[in-house]
PDB file of C-alpha atoms in Angstrom:
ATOM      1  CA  UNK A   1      61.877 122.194 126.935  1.00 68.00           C
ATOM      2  CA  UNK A   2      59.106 120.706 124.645  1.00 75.00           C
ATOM      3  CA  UNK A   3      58.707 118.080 125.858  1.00 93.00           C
ATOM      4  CA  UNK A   4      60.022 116.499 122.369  1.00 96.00           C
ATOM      5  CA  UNK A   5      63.851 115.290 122.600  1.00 97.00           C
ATOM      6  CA  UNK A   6      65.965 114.281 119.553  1.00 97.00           C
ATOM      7  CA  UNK A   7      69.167 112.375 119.249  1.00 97.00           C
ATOM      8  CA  UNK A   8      71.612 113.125 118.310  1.00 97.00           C
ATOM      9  CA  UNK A   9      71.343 116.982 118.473  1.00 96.00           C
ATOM     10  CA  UNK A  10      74.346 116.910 115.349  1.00 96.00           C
ATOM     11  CA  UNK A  11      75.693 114.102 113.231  1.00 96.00           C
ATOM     12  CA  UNK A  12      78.306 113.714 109.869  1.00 95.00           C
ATOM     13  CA  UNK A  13      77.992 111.070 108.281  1.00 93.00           C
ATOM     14  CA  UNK A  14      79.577 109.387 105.173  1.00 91.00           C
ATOM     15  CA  UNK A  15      77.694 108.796 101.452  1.00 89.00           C
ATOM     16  CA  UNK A  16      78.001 104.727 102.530  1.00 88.00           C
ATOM     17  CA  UNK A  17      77.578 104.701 106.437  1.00 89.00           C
ATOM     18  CA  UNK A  18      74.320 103.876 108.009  1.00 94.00           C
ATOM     19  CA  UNK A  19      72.853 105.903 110.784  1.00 95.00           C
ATOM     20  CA  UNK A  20      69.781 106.466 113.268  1.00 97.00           C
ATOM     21  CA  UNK A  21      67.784 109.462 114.318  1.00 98.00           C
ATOM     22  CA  UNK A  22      65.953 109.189 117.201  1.00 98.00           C
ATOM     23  CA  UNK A  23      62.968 111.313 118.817  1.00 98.00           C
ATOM     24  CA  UNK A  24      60.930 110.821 122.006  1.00 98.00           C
ATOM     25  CA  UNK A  25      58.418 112.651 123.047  1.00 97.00           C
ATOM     26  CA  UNK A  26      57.096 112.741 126.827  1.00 94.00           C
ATOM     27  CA  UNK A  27      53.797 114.382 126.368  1.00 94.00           C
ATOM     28  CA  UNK A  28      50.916 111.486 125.738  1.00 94.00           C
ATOM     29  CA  UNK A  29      50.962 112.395 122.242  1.00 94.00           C
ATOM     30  CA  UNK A  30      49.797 109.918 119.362  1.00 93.00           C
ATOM     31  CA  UNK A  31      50.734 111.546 116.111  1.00 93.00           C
ATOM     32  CA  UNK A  32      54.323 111.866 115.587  1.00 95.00           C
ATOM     33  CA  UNK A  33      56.470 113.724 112.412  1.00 95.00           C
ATOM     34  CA  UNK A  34      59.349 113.934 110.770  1.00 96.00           C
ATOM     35  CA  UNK A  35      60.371 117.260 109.053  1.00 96.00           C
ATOM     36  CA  UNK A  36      63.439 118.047 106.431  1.00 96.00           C
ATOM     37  CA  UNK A  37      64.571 121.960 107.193  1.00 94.00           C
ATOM     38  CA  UNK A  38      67.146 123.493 104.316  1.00 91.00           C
ATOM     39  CA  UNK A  39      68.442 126.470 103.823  1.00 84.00           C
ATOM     40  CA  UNK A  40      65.847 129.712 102.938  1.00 77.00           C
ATOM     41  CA  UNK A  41      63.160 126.232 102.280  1.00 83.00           C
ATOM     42  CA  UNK A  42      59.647 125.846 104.047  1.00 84.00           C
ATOM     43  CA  UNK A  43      59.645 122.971 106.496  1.00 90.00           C
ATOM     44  CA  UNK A  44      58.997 119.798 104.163  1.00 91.00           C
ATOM     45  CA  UNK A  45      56.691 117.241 105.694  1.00 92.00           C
ATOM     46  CA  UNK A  46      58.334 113.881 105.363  1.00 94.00           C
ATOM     47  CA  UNK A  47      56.360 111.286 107.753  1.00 94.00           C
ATOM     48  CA  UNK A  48      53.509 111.168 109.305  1.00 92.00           C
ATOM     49  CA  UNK A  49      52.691 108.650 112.353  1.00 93.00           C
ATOM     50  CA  UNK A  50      49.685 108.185 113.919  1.00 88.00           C
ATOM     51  CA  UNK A  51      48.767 105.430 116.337  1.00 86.00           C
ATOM     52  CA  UNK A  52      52.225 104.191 115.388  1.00 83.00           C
ATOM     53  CA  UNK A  53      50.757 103.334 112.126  1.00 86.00           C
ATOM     54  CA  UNK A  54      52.148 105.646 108.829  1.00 85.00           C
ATOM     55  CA  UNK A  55      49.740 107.741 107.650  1.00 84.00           C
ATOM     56  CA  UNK A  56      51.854 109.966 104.812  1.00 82.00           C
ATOM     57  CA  UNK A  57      54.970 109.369 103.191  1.00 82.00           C
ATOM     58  CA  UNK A  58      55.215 112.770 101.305  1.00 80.00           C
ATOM     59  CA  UNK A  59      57.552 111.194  98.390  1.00 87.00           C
ATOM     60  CA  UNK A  60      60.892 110.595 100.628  1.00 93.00           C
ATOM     61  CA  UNK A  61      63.636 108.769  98.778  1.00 93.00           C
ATOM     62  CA  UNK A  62      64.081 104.897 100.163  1.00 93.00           C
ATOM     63  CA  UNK A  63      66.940 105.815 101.920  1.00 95.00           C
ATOM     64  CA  UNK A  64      65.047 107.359 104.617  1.00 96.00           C
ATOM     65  CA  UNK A  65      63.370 104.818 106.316  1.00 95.00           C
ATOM     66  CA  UNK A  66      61.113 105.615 109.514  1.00 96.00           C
ATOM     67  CA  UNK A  67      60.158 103.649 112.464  1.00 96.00           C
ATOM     68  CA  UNK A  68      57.521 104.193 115.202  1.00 95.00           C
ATOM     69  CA  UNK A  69      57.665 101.160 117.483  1.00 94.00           C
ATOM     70  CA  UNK A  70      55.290 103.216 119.882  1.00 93.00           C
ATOM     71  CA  UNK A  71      53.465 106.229 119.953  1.00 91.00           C
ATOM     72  CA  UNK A  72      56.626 107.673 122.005  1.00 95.00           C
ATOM     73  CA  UNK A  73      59.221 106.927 120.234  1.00 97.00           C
ATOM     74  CA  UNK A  74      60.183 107.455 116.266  1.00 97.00           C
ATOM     75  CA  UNK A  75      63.393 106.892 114.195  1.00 98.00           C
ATOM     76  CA  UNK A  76      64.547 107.785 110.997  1.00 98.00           C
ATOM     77  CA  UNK A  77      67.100 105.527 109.428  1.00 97.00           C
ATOM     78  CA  UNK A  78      69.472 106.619 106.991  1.00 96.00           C
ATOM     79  CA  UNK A  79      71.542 104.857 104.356  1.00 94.00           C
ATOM     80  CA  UNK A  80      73.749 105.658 101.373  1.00 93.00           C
ATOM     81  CA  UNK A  81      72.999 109.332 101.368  1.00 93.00           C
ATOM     82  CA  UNK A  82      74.156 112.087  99.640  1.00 94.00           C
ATOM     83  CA  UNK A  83      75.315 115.570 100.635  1.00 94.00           C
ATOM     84  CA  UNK A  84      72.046 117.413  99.244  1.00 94.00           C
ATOM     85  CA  UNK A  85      69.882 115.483 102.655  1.00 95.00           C
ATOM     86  CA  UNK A  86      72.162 117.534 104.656  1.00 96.00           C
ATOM     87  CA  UNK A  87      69.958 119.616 106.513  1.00 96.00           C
ATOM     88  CA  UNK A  88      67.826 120.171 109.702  1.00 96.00           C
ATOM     89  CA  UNK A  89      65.747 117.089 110.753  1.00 97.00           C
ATOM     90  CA  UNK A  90      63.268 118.210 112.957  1.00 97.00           C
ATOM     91  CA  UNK A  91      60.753 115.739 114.740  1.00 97.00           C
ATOM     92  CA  UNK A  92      57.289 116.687 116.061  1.00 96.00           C
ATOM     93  CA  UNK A  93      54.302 115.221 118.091  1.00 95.00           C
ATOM     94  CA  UNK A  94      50.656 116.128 118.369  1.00 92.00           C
ATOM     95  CA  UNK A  95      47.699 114.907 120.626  1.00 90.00           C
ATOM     96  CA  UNK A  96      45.631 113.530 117.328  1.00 81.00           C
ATOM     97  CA  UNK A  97      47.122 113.774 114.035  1.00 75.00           C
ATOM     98  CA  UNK A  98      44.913 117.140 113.324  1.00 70.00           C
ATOM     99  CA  UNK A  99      45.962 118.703 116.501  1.00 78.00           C
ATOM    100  CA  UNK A 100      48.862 121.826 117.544  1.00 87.00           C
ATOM    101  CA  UNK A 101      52.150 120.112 116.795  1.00 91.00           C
ATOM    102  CA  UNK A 102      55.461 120.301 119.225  1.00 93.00           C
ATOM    103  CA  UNK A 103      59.001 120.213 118.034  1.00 96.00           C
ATOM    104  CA  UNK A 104      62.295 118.836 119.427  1.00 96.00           C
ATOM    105  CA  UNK A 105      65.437 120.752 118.919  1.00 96.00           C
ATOM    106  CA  UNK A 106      66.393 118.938 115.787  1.00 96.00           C
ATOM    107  CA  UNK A 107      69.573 116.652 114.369  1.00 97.00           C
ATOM    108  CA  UNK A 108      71.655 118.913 112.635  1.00 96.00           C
ATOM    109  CA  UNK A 109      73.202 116.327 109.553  1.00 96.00           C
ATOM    110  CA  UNK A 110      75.811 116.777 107.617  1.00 95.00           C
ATOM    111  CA  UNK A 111      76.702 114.414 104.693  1.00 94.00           C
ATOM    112  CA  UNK A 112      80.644 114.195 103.074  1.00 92.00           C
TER     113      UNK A 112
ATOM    114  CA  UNK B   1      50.295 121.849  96.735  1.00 57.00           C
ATOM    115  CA  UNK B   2      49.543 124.579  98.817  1.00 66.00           C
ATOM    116  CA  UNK B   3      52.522 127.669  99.162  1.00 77.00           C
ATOM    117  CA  UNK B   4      52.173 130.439 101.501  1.00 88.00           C
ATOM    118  CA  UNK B   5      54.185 133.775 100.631  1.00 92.00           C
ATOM    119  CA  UNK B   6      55.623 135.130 103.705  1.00 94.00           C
ATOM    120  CA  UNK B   7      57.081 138.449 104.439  1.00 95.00           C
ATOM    121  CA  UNK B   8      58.952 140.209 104.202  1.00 96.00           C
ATOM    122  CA  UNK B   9      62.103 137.457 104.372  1.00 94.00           C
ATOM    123  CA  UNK B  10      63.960 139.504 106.932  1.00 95.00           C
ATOM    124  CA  UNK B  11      63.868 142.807 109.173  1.00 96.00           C
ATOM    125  CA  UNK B  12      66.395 144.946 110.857  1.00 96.00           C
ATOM    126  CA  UNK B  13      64.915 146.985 113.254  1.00 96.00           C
ATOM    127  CA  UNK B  14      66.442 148.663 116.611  1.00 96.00           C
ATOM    128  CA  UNK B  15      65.031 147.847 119.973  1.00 96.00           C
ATOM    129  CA  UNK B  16      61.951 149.185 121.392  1.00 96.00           C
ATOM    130  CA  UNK B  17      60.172 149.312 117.847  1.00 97.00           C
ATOM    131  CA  UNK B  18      57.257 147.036 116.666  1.00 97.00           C
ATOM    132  CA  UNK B  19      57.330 144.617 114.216  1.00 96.00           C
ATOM    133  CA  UNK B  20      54.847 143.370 111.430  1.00 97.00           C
ATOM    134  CA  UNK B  21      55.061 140.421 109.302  1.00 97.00           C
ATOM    135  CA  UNK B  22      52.029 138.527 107.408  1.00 97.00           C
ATOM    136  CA  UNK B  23      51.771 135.571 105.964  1.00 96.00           C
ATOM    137  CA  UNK B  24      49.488 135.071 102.385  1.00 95.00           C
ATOM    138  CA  UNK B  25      47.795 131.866 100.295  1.00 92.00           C
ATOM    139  CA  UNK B  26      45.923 131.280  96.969  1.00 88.00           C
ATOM    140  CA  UNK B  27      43.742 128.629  99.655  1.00 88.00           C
ATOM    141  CA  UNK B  28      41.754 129.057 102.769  1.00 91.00           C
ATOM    142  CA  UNK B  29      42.846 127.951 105.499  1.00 91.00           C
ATOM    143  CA  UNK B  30      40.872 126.986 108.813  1.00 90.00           C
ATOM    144  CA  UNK B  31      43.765 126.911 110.705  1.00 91.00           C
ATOM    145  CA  UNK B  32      46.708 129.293 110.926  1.00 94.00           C
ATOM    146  CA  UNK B  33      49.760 129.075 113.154  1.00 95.00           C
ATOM    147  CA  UNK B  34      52.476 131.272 114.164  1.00 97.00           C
ATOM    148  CA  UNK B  35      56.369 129.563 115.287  1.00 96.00           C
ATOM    149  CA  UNK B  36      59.753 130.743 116.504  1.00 97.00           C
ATOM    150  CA  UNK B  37      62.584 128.961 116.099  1.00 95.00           C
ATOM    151  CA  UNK B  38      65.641 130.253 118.075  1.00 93.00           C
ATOM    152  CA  UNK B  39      69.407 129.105 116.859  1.00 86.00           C
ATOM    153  CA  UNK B  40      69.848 125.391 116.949  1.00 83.00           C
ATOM    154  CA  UNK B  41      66.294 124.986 118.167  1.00 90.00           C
ATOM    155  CA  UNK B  42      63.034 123.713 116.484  1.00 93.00           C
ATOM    156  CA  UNK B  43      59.905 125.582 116.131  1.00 95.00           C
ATOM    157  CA  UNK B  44      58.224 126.565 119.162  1.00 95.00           C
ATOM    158  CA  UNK B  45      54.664 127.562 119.306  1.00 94.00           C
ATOM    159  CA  UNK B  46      53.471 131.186 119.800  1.00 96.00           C
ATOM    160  CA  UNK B  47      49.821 131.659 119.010  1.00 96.00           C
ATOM    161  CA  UNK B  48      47.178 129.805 117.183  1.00 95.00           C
ATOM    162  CA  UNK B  49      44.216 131.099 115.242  1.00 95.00           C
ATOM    163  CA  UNK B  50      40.917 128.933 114.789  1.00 92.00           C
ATOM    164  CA  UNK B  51      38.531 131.451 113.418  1.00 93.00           C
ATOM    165  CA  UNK B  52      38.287 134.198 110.470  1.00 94.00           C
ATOM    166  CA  UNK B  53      38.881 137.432 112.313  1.00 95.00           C
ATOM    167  CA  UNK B  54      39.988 136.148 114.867  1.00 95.00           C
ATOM    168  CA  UNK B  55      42.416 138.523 116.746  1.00 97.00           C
ATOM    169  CA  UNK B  56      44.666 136.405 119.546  1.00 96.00           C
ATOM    170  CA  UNK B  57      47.293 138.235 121.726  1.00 96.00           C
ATOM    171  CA  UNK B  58      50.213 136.186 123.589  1.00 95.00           C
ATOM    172  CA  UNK B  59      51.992 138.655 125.783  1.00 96.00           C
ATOM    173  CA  UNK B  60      53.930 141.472 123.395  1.00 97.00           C
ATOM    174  CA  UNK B  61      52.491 139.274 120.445  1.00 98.00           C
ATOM    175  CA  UNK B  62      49.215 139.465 118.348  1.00 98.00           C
ATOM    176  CA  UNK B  63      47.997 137.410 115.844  1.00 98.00           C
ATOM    177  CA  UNK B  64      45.371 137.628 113.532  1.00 97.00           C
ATOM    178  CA  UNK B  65      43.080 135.346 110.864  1.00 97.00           C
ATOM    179  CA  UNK B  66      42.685 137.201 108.097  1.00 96.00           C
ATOM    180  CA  UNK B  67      38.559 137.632 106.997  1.00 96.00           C
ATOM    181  CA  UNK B  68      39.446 136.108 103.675  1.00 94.00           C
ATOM    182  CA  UNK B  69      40.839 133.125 105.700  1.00 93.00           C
ATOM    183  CA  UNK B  70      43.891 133.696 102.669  1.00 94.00           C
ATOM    184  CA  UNK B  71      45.968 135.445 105.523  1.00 96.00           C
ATOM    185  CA  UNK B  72      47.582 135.914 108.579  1.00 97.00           C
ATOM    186  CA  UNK B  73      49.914 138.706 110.316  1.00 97.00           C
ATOM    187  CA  UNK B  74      52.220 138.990 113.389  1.00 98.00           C
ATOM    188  CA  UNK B  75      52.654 141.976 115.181  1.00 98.00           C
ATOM    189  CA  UNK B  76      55.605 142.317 117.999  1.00 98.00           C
ATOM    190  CA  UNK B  77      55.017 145.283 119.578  1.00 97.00           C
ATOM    191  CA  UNK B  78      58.186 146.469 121.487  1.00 97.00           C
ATOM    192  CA  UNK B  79      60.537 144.535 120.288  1.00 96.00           C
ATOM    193  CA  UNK B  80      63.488 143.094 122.689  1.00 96.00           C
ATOM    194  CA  UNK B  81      66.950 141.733 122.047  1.00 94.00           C
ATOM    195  CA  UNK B  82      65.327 137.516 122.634  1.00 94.00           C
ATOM    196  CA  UNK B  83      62.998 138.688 119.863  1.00 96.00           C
ATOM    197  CA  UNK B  84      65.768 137.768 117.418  1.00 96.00           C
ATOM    198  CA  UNK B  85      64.686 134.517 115.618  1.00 96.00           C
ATOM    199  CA  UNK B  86      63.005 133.114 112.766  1.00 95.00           C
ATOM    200  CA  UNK B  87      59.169 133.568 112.581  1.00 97.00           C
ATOM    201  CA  UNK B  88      56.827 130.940 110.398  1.00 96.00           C
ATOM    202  CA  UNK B  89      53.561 130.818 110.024  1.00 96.00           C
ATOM    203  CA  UNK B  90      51.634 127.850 109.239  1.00 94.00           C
ATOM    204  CA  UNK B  91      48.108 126.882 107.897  1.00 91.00           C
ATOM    205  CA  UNK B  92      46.233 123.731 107.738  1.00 88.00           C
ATOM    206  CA  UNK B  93      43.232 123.147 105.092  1.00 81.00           C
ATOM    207  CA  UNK B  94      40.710 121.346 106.699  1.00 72.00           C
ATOM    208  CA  UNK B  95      40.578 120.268 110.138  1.00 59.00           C
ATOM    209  CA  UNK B  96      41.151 116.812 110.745  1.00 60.00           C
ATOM    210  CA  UNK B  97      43.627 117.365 108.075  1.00 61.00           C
ATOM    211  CA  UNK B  98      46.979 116.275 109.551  1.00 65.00           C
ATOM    212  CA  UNK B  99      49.251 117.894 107.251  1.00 79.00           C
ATOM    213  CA  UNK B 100      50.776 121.280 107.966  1.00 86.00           C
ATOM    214  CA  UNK B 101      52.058 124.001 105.162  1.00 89.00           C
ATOM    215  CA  UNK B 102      54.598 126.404 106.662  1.00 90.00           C
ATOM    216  CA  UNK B 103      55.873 129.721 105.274  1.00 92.00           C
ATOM    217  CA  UNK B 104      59.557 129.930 104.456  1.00 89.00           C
ATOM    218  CA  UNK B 105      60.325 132.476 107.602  1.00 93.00           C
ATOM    219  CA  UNK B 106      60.844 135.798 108.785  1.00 95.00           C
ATOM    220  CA  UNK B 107      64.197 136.598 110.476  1.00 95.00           C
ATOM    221  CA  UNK B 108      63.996 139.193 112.878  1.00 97.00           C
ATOM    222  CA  UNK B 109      67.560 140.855 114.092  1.00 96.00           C
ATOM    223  CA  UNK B 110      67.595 143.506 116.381  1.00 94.00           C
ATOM    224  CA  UNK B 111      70.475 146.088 115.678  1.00 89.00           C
ATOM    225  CA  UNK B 112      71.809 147.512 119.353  1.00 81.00           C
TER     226      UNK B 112
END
């Protein structure tokens, strides 16, 4: 237990559905991340958070759309994807934004 | 952007035996981490390295910055069967720097 926790832990989805991923974190921290993990690829940074304010938005598509409405909590929203954002999404959290980040267990997605 | 070269991509080794794996960059790093991610898991933090030379030990595991502050290696030294996973290392440029780089992974399987 790291103290990170993501919902769901898997999720399919259509091309034209909208969903939510959601990650708390229950350690004081004020940076929070989102990660894409594919297949045999390094982690890809995708958001940065800190202070609840975005910080880096490492070139994601528009139909990834983050929220932080507190330092503890962070979604991802998702709309109209396609099957190659099937992957691992991994959320972390760190004390300060420069600090040892910790990782939930992930949202496995899967796009048709 | 930054790449580090990991290896190798995968071992097969029995129980009982140590394992190496290093981690390489074109850029110094100030900061170098080592993960393990277990099946259906995220990332979870081994060791961390603040220092060139610096040699860091976490149980059966030992870490070291490379002089060149280019590198990074593992060792496992008596391996056991919840050894299995994927290892990553990751570096950070500067500190205060938020963003991460990770390697793409080592997977470790231990043959009976």
């Amino acid at each position: 237990e790291t103290g990170v926790t993501q919902t769901p832990r898997h999720l399919v989805m259509g091309m034209t559905n909208k969903k939510s991923l959601k990650c708390e974190q229950h350690l004081g921290h004020n940076a929070m991340y989102w990660y894409k993990q594919s297949a045999k690829k390094p982690l890809e940074l995708m958001f940065v958070y800190n202070f609840k304010e975005q910080t880096e938005n490492n070139s994601v598509p528009s139909r990834f759309s983050p929220e932080c409405p507190n330092s503890s909590h962070l979604f991802l929203h998702l709309h109209t994807l396609q099957p190659e954002d099937s992957a691992l999404y991994l959320c972390a959290s760190s004390q300060e934004a420069s600090h040892i980040q910790y990782f939930g267990a992930g949202t496995r997605l899967s796009v048709l | 952007g930054q790449q580090l070269n990991q290896s190798p991509q995968s071992m097969f080794i029995q129980e009982g035996e140590d394992v190496s794996m290093n981690c390489t960059s074109s850029s110094i790093f100030n900061t170098w981490l080592w993960y393990k991610q277990d099946p259906g898991e995220g990332p979870v933090l081994l060791i961390a390295l603040y220092k060139a030379g610096e040699l860091t030990s976490n149980g059966r595991l030992t870490a070291q910055f490379g002089i060149t502050r280019k590198d990074s290696f593992l060792n496992i030294s008596a391996s056991i069967p919840s050894d299995v996973g994927i290892y990553f290392c990751a570096g950070r440029t500067n500190f205060g720097n938020e963003k991460l780089t990770f390697g793409t992974g080592t997977r470790l399987t231990i043959i009976p």
